[in-house]
Coordinates of C-alpha atoms in Angstrom, one line a residue:
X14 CA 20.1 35.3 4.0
X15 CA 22.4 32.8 2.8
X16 CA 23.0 29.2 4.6
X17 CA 24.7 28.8 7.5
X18 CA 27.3 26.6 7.7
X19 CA 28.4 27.3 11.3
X20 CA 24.8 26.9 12.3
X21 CA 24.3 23.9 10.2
X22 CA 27.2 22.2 11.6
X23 CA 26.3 22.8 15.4
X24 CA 22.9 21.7 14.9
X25 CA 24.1 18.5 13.2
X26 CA 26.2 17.9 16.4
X27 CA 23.6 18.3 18.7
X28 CA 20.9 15.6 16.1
X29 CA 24.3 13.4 15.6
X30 CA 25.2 13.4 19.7
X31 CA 21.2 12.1 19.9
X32 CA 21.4 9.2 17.5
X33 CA 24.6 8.3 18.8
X34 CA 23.2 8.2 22.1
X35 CA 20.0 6.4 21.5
X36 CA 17.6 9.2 22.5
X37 CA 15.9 9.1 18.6
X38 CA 16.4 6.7 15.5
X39 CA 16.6 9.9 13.4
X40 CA 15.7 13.0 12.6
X41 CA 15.7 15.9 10.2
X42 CA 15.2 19.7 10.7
X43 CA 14.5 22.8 8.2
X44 CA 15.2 26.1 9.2
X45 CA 14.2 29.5 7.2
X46 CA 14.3 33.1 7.8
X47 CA 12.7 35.9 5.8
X48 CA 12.0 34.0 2.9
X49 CA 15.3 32.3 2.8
X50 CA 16.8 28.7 4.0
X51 CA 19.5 29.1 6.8
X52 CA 19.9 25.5 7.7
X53 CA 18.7 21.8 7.1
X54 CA 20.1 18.7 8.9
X55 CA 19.3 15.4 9.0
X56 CA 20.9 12.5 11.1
X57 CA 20.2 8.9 11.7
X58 CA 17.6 6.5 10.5
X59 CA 14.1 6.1 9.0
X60 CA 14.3 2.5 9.0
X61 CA 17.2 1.2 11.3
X62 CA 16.9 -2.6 10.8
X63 CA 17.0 -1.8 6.9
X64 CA 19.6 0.6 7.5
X65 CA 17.5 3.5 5.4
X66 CA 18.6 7.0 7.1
X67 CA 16.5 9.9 7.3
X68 CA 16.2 12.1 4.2
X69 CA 14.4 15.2 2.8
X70 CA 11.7 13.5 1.5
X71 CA 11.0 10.7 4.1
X72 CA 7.1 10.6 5.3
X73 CA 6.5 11.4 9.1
X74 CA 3.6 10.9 11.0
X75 CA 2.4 14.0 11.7
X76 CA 0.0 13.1 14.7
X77 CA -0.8 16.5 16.9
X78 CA 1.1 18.6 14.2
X79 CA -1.9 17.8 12.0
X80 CA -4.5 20.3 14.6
X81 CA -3.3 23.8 12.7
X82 CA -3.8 22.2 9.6
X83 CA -7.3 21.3 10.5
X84 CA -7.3 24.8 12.0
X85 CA -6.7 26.6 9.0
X86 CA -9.4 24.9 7.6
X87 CA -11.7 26.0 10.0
X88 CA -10.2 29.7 9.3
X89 CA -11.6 29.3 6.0
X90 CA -15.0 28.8 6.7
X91 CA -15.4 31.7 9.0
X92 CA -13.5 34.1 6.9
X93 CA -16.4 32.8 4.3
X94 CA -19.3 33.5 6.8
X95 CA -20.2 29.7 6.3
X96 CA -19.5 29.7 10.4
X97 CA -19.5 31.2 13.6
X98 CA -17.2 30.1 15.9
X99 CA -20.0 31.1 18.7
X100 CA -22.2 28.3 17.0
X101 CA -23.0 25.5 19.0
X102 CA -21.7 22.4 18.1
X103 CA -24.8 20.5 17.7
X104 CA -25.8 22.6 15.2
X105 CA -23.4 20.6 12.8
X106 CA -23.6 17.5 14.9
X107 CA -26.9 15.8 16.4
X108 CA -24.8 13.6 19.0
X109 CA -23.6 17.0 20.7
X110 CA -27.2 17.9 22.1
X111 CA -28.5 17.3 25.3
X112 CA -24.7 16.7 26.6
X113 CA -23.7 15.9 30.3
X114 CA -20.8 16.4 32.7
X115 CA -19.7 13.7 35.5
X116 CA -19.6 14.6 38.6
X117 CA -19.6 13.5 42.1
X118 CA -23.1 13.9 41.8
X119 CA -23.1 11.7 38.8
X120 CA -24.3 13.1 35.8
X121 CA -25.7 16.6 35.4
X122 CA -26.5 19.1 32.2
X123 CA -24.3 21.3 31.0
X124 CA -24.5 24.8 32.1
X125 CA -23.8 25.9 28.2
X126 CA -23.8 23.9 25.2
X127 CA -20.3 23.1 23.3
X128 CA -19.0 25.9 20.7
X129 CA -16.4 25.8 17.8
X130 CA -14.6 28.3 19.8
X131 CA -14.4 25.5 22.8
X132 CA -13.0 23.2 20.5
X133 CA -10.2 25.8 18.9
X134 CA -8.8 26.7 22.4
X135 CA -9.4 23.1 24.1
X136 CA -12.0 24.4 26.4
X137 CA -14.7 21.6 26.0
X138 CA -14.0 19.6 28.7
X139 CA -13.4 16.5 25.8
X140 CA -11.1 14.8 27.0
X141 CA -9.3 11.9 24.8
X142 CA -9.5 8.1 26.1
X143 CA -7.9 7.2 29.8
X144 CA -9.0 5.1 33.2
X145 CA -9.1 8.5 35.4
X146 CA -12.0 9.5 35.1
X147 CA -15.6 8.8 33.5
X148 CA -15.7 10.9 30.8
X149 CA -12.3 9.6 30.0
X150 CA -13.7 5.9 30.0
X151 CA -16.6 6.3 28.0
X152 CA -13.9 8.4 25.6
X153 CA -11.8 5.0 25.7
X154 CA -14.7 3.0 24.9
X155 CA -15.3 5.2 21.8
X156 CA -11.8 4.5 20.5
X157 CA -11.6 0.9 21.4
X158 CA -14.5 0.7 18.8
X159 CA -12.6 2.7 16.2
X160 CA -9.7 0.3 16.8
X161 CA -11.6 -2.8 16.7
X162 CA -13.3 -1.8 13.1
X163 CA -10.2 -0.2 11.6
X164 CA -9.6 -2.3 8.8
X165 CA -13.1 -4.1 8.4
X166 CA -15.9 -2.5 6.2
X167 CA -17.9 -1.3 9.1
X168 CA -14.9 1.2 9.7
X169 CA -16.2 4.0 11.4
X170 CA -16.5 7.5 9.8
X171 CA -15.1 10.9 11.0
X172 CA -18.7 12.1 11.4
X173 CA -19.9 9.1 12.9
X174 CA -17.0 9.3 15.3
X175 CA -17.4 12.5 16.3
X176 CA -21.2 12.4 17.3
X177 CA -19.8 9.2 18.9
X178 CA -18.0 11.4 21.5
X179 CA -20.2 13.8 21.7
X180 CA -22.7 11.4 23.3
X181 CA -19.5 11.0 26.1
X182 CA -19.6 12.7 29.6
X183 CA -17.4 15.4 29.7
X184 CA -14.6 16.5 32.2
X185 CA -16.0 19.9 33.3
X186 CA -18.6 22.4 32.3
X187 CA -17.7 24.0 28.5
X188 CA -15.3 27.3 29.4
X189 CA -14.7 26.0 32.9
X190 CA -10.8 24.4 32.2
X191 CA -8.4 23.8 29.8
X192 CA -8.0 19.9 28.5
X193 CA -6.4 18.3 25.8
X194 CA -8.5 16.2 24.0
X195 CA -10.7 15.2 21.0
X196 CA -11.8 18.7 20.0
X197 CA -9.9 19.1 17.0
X198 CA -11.7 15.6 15.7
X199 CA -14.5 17.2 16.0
X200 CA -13.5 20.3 13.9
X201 CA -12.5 17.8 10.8
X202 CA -16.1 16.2 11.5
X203 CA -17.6 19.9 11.2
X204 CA -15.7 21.2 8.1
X205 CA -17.3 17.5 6.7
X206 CA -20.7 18.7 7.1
X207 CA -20.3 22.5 6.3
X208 CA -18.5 21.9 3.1
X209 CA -20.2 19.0 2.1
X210 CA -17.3 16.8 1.1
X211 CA -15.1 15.0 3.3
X212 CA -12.3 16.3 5.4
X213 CA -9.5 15.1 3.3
X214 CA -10.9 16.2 0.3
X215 CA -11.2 19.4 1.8
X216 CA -7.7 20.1 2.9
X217 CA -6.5 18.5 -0.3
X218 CA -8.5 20.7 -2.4
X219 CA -8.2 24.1 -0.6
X220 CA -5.0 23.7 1.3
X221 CA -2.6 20.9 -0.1
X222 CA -3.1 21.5 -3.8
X223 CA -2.8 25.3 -3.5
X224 CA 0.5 24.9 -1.9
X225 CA 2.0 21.9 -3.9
X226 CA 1.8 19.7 -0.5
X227 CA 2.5 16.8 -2.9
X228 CA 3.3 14.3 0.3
X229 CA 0.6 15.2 2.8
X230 CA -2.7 12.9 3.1
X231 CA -4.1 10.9 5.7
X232 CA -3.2 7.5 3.4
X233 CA 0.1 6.8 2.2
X234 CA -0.1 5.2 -1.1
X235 CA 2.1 1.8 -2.3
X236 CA 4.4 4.0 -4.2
X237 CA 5.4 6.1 -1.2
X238 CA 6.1 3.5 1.5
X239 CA 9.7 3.2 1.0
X240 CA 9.6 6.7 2.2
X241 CA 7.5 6.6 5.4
X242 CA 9.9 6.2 8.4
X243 CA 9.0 3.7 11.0
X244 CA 8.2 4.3 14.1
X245 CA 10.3 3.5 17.2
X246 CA 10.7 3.6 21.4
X247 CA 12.7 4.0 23.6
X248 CA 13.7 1.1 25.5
X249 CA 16.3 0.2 28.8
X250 CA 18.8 -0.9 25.9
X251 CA 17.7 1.9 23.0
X252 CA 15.8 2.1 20.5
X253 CA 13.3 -0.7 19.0
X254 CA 11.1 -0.6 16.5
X255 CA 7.0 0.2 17.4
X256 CA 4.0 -0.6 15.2
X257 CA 1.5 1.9 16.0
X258 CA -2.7 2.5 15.1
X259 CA -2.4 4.7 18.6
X260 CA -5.6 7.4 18.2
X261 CA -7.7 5.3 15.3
X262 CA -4.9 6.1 12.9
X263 CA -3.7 4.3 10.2
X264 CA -2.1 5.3 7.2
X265 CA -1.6 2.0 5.1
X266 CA -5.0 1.8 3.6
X267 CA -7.3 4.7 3.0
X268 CA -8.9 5.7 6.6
X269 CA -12.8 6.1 6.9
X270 CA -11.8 8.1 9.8
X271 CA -9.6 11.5 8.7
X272 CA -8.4 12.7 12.6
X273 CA -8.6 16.5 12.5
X274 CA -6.4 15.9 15.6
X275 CA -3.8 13.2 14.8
X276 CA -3.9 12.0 11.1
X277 CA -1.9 13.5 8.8
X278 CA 1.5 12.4 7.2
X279 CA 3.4 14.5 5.6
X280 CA 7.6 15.9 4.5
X281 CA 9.5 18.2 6.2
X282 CA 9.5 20.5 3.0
X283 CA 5.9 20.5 2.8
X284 CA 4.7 21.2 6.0
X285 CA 7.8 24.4 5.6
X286 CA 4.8 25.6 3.1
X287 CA 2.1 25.3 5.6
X288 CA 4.2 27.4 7.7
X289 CA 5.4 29.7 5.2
X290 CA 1.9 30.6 4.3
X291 CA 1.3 31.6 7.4
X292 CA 4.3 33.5 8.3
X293 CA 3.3 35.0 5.5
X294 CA -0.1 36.1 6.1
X295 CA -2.2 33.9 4.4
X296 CA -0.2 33.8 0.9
X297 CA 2.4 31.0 -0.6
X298 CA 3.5 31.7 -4.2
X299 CA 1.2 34.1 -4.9
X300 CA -1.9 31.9 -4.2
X301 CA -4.1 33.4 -1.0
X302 CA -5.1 30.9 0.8
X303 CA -6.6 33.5 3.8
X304 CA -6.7 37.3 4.3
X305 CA -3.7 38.6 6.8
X306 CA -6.9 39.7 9.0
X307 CA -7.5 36.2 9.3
X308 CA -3.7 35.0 10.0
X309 CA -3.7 37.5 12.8
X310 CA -6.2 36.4 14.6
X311 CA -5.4 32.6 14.3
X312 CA -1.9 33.3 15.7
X313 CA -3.0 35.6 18.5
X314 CA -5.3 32.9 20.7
X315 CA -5.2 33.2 24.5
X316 CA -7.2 31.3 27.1
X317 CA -8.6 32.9 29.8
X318 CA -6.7 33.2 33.8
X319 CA -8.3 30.2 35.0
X320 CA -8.1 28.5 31.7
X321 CA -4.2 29.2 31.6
X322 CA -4.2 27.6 35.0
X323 CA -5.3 24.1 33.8
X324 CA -3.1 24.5 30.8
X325 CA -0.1 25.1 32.7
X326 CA -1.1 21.8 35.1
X327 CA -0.8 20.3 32.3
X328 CA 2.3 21.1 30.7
X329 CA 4.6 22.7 33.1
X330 CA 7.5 23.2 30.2
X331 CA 5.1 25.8 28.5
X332 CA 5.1 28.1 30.9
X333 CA 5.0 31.2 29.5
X334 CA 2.9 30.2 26.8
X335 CA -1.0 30.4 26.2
X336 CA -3.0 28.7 23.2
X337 CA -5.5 28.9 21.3
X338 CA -6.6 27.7 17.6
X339 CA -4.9 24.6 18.4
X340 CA -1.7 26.0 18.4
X341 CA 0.7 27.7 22.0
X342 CA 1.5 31.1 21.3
X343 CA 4.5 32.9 23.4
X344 CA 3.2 35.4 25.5
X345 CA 5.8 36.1 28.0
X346 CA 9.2 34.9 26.9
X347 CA 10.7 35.7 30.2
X348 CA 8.3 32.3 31.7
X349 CA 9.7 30.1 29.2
X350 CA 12.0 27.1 29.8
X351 CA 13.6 28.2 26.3
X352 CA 14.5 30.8 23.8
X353 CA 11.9 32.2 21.7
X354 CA 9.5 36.0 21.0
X355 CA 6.6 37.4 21.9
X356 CA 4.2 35.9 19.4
X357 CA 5.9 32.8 18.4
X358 CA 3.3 30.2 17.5
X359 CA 3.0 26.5 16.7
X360 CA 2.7 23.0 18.0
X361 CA 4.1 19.4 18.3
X362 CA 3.2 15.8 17.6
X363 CA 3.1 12.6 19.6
X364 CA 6.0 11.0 18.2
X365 CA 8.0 14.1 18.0
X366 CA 7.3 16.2 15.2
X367 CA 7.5 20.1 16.1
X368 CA 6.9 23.2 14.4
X369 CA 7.2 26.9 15.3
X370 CA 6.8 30.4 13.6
X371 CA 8.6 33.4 14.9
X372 CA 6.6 36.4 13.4
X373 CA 9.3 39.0 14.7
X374 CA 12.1 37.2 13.0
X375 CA 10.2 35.7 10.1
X376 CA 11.9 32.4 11.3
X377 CA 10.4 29.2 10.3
X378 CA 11.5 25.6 12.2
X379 CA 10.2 22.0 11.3
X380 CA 11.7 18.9 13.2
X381 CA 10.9 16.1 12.2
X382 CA 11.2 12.7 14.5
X383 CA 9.1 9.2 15.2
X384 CA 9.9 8.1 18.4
X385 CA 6.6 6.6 20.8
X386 CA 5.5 9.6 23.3
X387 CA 8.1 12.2 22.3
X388 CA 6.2 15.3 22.5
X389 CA 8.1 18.1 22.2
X390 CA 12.1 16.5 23.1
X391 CA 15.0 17.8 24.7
X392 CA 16.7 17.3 21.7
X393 CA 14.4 19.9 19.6
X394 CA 14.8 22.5 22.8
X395 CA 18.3 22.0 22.5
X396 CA 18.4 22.7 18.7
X397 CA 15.9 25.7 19.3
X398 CA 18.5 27.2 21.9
X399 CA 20.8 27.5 19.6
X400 CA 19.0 28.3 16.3
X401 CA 17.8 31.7 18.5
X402 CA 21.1 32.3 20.2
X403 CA 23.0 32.3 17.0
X404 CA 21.0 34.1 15.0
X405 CA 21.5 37.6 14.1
X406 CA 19.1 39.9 12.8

């Protein structure tokens, strides 16, 4: 399948319209079916009060997008029966024994300890920092302490961190709800201690290098910066400018924490690999990275009724849509707010970023955006309308 120029040119509309309209700074967006490239775009700016537009190879800030990478990882080590996703947490990490849950009662024992499998499907009851609740304010405290060490030597660790929040009240009983929170941090802290090296060595060493993801890392380095788009919110006249360490991330100098949950930075083109690879089954350019055993269960998660229920509290646009492995997965198309298949998988970031796999069309889209709070935009529905309505296959 050759590129589409018709496609290409009302998808480039519909980024353009958004940039001229002050919804994002800029954008770019890769599309690929069965192997092939049907369509990239890119529009606007990376760096508007230096006038440097968005290209191919500008850096993004991956933030949420980075949970199937840290995924994957975790893939790896049960395919190599180094875990079992039934394993308790503290098993790996001291601070996740004796844990509690807030109630009105104050605080009582969990009925169950925390497993990897709570973490994968965001059934922990971790929640990540906010004033609503307990365990959310002792989760805030956790990260007010990240940010306040962040650049001094006492930095905290990704291990440290995590047994950090496990010593946290929790929202509700392990299995009892769905919540986004702090679970994938904890995955990055466990593949730490299973592997023995640290996270980011890990993904660079069995998933970046394998793939020839060249620009992905949780540190930028001096000779990339040019290329690492700012960040930037919306405002009552526009767009401005944002400086952001939201989460304990920073990408400037080399992090003591590596978030399995928010800290990646990466291209458009090479998180297209990650996807590919799994699209694929496992494989990029002949180097296996899992078996297609393994693929199929990653991409086939699904929570259980009253599970869906607190996930669809909590993000009435996904309708349709369950998750697990820290990705949504499209289980009834017909529930959806917009076009997609039955088994379409992926996820977005804070400030935008998006991806999604299409198994039944062997379609592939990245979208690539840094705008404060974006989540997944109208702008990327809007392009993901069209990319399914237009194609043919």
């Amino acid at each position: 399948m050759q590129m589409n120029k018709t496609l290409s040119n009302k998808l480039k509309n519909i980024m353009d319209k958004a940039v001229s309209n002050k919804e994002i700074a800029g954008a770019n967006l890769l599309v690929r079916v069965k192997g092939e490239e049907l369509a990239y775009c890119e529009a606007g700016y990376a760096d508007v009060s230096n006038n440097i537009p968005v290209r191919r190879d500008t850096i993004f800030r991956l933030y949420s997008m980075t949970k199937p990478i840290t995924a994957t990882a975790i893939m790896m080590l049960m395919e190599r029966g180094l875990i079992d996703l039934a394993d308790p947490v503290s098993d790996y990490l001291p601070g996740f024994k004796d844990q509690k849950v807030y109630t009105n009662e104050g605080y009582i024992p969990v009925r169950r300890q925390i497993t990897i499998s709570d973490l994968l499907s965001m059934t922990s009851g971790m929640p990540y920092g906010h004033n609503l609740s307990q365990a959310g304010r002792e989760t805030q405290q956790v990260f007010d302490e990240i940010d306040k060490k962040l650049r001094s030597e006492k930095a905290l660790s990704t291990v440290e961190i995590a047994n950090r929040l496990g010593q946290c009240s929790l929202e509700f009983h392990p299995g009892d709800g769905f919540m986004y929170g702090t679970s994938a941090d904890i995955l990055g802290a466990i593949v730490e201690v299973v592997s023995g090296i640290s996270f980011g060595d890990f993904l660079r060493n069995e998933i970046f290098e394998p793939l020839g993801m060249n620009d992905t890392d949780f540190f930028v380095p001096e000779e990339k910066i040019h290329r690492f788009s700012k960040v930037f919110q919306g405002t009552d006249s526009g767009i401005m400018e944002w400086e952001t360490n939201h989460l304990g991330i920073i990408h400037t100098i080399k992090p003591a924490f590596e978030s399995g949950g928010a800290g990646l930075a990466s291209t458009i083109d090479d998180y297209e690999k990650f996807a590919t690879m799994l699209l694929n089954k496992g494989s990029y350019n002949n180097k296996k990275l899992l078996s297609s055993r393994t693929v199929d269960y990653f991409i086939s998660g699904e929570l259980t009724p009253w599970q869906q229920e607190s996930f669809w509290r909590t993000w009435d646009r996904l309708y349709g849509y369950s998750y697990g492995n820290l990705m949504r997965i499209l289980k009834h198309p017909g529930m959806a707010v917009l076009h997609g298949s039955i088994g379409e998988y992926g996820w977005d970031g804070w400030l935008g970023t998006c991806f999604c796999n299409a198994p039944q069309e062997e379609l592939s889209i990245i979208f690539m955006i840094q705008k404060k709070d974006a989540g997944m935009t109208p702008v990327f529905r809007k392009l993901k309308n069209v990319i399914f309505s237009e194609l043919e296959i």
